[in-house]
XYZ file of C-alpha atoms in Angstrom:
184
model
C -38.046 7.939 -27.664
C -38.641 5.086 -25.393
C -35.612 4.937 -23.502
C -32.987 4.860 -26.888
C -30.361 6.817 -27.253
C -31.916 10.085 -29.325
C -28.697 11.018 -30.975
C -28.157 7.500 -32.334
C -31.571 7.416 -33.955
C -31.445 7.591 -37.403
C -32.480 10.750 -39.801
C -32.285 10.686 -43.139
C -30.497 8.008 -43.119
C -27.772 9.369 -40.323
C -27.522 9.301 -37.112
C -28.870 12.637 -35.207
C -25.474 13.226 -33.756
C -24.184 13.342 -37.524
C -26.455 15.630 -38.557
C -25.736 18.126 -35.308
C -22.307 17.945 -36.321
C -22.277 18.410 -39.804
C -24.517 21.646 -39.188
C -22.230 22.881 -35.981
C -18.512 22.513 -36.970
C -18.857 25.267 -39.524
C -20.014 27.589 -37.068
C -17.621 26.534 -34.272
C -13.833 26.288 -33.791
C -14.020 22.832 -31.762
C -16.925 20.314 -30.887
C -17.284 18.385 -28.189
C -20.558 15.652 -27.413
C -21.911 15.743 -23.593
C -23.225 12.173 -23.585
C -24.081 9.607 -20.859
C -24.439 6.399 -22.548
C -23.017 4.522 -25.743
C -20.064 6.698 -25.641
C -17.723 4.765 -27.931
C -20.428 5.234 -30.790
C -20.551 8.727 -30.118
C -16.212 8.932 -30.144
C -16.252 7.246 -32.986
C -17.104 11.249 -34.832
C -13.441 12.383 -33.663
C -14.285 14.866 -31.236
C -14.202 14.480 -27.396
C -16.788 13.150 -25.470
C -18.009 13.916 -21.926
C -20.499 12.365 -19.985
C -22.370 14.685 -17.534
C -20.814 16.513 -14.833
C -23.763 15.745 -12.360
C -25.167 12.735 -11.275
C -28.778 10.892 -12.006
C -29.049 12.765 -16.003
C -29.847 15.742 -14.287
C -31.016 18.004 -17.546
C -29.807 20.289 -19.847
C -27.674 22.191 -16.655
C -26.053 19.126 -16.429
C -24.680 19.397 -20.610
C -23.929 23.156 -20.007
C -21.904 22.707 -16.750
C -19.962 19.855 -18.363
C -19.208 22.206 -21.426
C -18.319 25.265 -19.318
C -15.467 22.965 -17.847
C -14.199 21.752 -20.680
C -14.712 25.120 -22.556
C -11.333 26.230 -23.683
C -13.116 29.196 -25.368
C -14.253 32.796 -24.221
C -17.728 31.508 -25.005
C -19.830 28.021 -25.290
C -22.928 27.130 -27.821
C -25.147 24.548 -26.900
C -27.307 22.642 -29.348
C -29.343 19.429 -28.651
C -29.016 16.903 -30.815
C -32.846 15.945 -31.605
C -33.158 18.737 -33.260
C -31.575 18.602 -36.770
C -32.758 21.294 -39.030
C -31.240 23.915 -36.664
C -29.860 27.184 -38.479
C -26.936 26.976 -40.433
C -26.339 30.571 -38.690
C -27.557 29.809 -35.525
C -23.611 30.899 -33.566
C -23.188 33.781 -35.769
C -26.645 35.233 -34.805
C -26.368 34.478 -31.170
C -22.859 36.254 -30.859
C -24.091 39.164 -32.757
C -26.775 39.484 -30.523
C -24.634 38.732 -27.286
C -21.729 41.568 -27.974
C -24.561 44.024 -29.134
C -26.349 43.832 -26.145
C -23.189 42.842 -23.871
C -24.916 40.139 -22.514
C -23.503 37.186 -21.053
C -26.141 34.416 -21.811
C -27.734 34.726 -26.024
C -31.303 32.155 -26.217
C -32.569 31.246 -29.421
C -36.334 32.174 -29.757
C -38.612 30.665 -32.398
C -42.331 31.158 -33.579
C -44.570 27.896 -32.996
C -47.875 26.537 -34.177
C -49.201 29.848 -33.240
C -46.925 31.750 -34.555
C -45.432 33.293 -30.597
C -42.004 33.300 -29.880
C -41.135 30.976 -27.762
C -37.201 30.520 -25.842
C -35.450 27.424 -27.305
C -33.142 27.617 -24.147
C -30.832 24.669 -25.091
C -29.745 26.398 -27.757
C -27.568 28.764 -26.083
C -24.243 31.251 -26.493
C -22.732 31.087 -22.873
C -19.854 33.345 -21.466
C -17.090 30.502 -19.985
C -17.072 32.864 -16.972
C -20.604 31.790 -15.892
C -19.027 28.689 -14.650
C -18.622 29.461 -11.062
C -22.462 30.445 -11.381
C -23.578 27.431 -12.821
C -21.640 25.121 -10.283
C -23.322 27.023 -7.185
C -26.602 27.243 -8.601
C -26.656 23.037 -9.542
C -24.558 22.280 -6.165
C -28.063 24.053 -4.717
C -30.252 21.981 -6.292
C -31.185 24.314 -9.389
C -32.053 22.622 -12.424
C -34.177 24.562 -14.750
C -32.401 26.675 -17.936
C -34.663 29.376 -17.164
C -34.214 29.954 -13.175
C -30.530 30.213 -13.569
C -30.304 32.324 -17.040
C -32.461 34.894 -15.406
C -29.839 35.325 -12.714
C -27.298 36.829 -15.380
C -27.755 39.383 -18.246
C -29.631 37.708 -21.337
C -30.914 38.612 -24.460
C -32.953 36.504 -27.134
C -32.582 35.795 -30.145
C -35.429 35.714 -32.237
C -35.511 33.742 -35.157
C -38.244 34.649 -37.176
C -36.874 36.846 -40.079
C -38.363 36.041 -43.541
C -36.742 33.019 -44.879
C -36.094 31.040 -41.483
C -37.119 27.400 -41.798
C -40.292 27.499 -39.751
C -38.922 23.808 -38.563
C -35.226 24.764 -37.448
C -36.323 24.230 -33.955
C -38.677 21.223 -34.249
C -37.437 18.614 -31.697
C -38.171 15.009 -32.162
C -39.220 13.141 -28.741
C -40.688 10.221 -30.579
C -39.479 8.187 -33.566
C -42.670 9.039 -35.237
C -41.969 12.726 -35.087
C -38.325 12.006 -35.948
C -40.273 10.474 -39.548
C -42.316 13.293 -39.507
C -39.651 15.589 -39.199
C -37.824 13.920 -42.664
C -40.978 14.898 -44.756
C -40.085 17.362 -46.468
C-alpha cells in the first residue's frame, strides 16, 4: 500500500485493525496485535501489542513466533489484518478441523478466480507447543509459512461450503483494492 501502515487504512469508514477485531474477539478468549510501527494507534483498541520477535519485518513467521510467546493459550489463531471480510466462524472451523484430525497446525483454504483451493496460510490455528519449532526453524534462517508447517502434522481447512462469502479471503495490497473490496 505504498509503504502505510495497512491496518490503519481505512474500510468502511474504520480502520482495518477495527474491523479484524470486531470479527475476531467473538471467536477468541483474548486478542493481541503483532505490529511494528505506529504502535500507540494500534494500543489505543485495549488489547496488547507486540512488535515482532525478529528483526528486519521478517514475514508472517515473524507475527506467529511473537504470538506463540505471548500465547497464554493451548492454541494460537492468526489472522492478517488486510483482510476484513474473513469468516465470522473462521476459529470454530479451524479447531474442529484440528482435534478431528489431531493435527497440530489447521490452514484456511479458499477457492479463487478459478474456483481451486488455494492455502490462506496466515490464517492459521497453531498448537502453543510448536514454539520451540518455530524458534529453531527462524534462528536457521526459515521464513516461509509453508516450509515450516510441512514439518508438523497439518490439515486444511477448506472453505468453500455453500454460503461462504466468495470474498472472506480477499486481501487488499493496494488502496484501490481496499475500495474495491467495500463494493458491495
Amino acid at each position: 500500500m505504498g509503504g502505510v501502515d495497512k491496518g490503519l487504512q481505512n474500510f468502511n469508514g474504520l480502520p482495518l485493525v477495527a474491523h479484524t477485531l470486531m470479527r475476531l474477539a467473538p471467536q477468541v478468549g483474548e486478542v493481541l496485535i503483532n505490529a511494528n510501527r505506529n504502535l500507540a494507534a494500534y494500543e489505543s483498541y485495549g488489547v496488547p501489542v507486540w512488535p515482532d520477535a525478529l528483526p528486519d519485518y521478517a514475514g508472517p513467521l515473524a507475527g506467529f513466533l511473537t504470538g506463540l510467546e505471548h500465547c497464554e493459550t493451548p492454541l494460537l489463531v492468526t489472522v492478517p489484518c488486510d483482510t476484513p471480510l474473513f469468516p465470522t466462524d473462521l476459529v470454530s472451523r479451524l479447531a474442529e478441523a484440528l482435534h478431528a484430525d489431531g493435527a497440530d497446525i489447521a490452514l484456511a483454504s479458499a477457492p479463487e478466480a478459478d474456483g481451486q483451493l488455494r492455502p490462506q496460510p496466515v490464517f492459521a490455528l497453531l498448537r502453543r507447543e510448536l514454539l520451540e519449532s518455530l524458534v529453531r526453524f527462524t534462528q536457521g534462517g526459515g521464513r516461509k509459512i509453508d516450509a515450516w508447517t510441512a514439518q508438523h502434522k497439518t490439515v486444511p481447512v477448506p472453505f468453500d461450503r455453500a454460503g461462504d462469502p466468495p470474498r472472506a479471503f480477499f486481501n487488499a495490497n493496494t488502496l484501490a483494492e481496499l475500495r474495491q473490496l467495500e463494493q458491495p
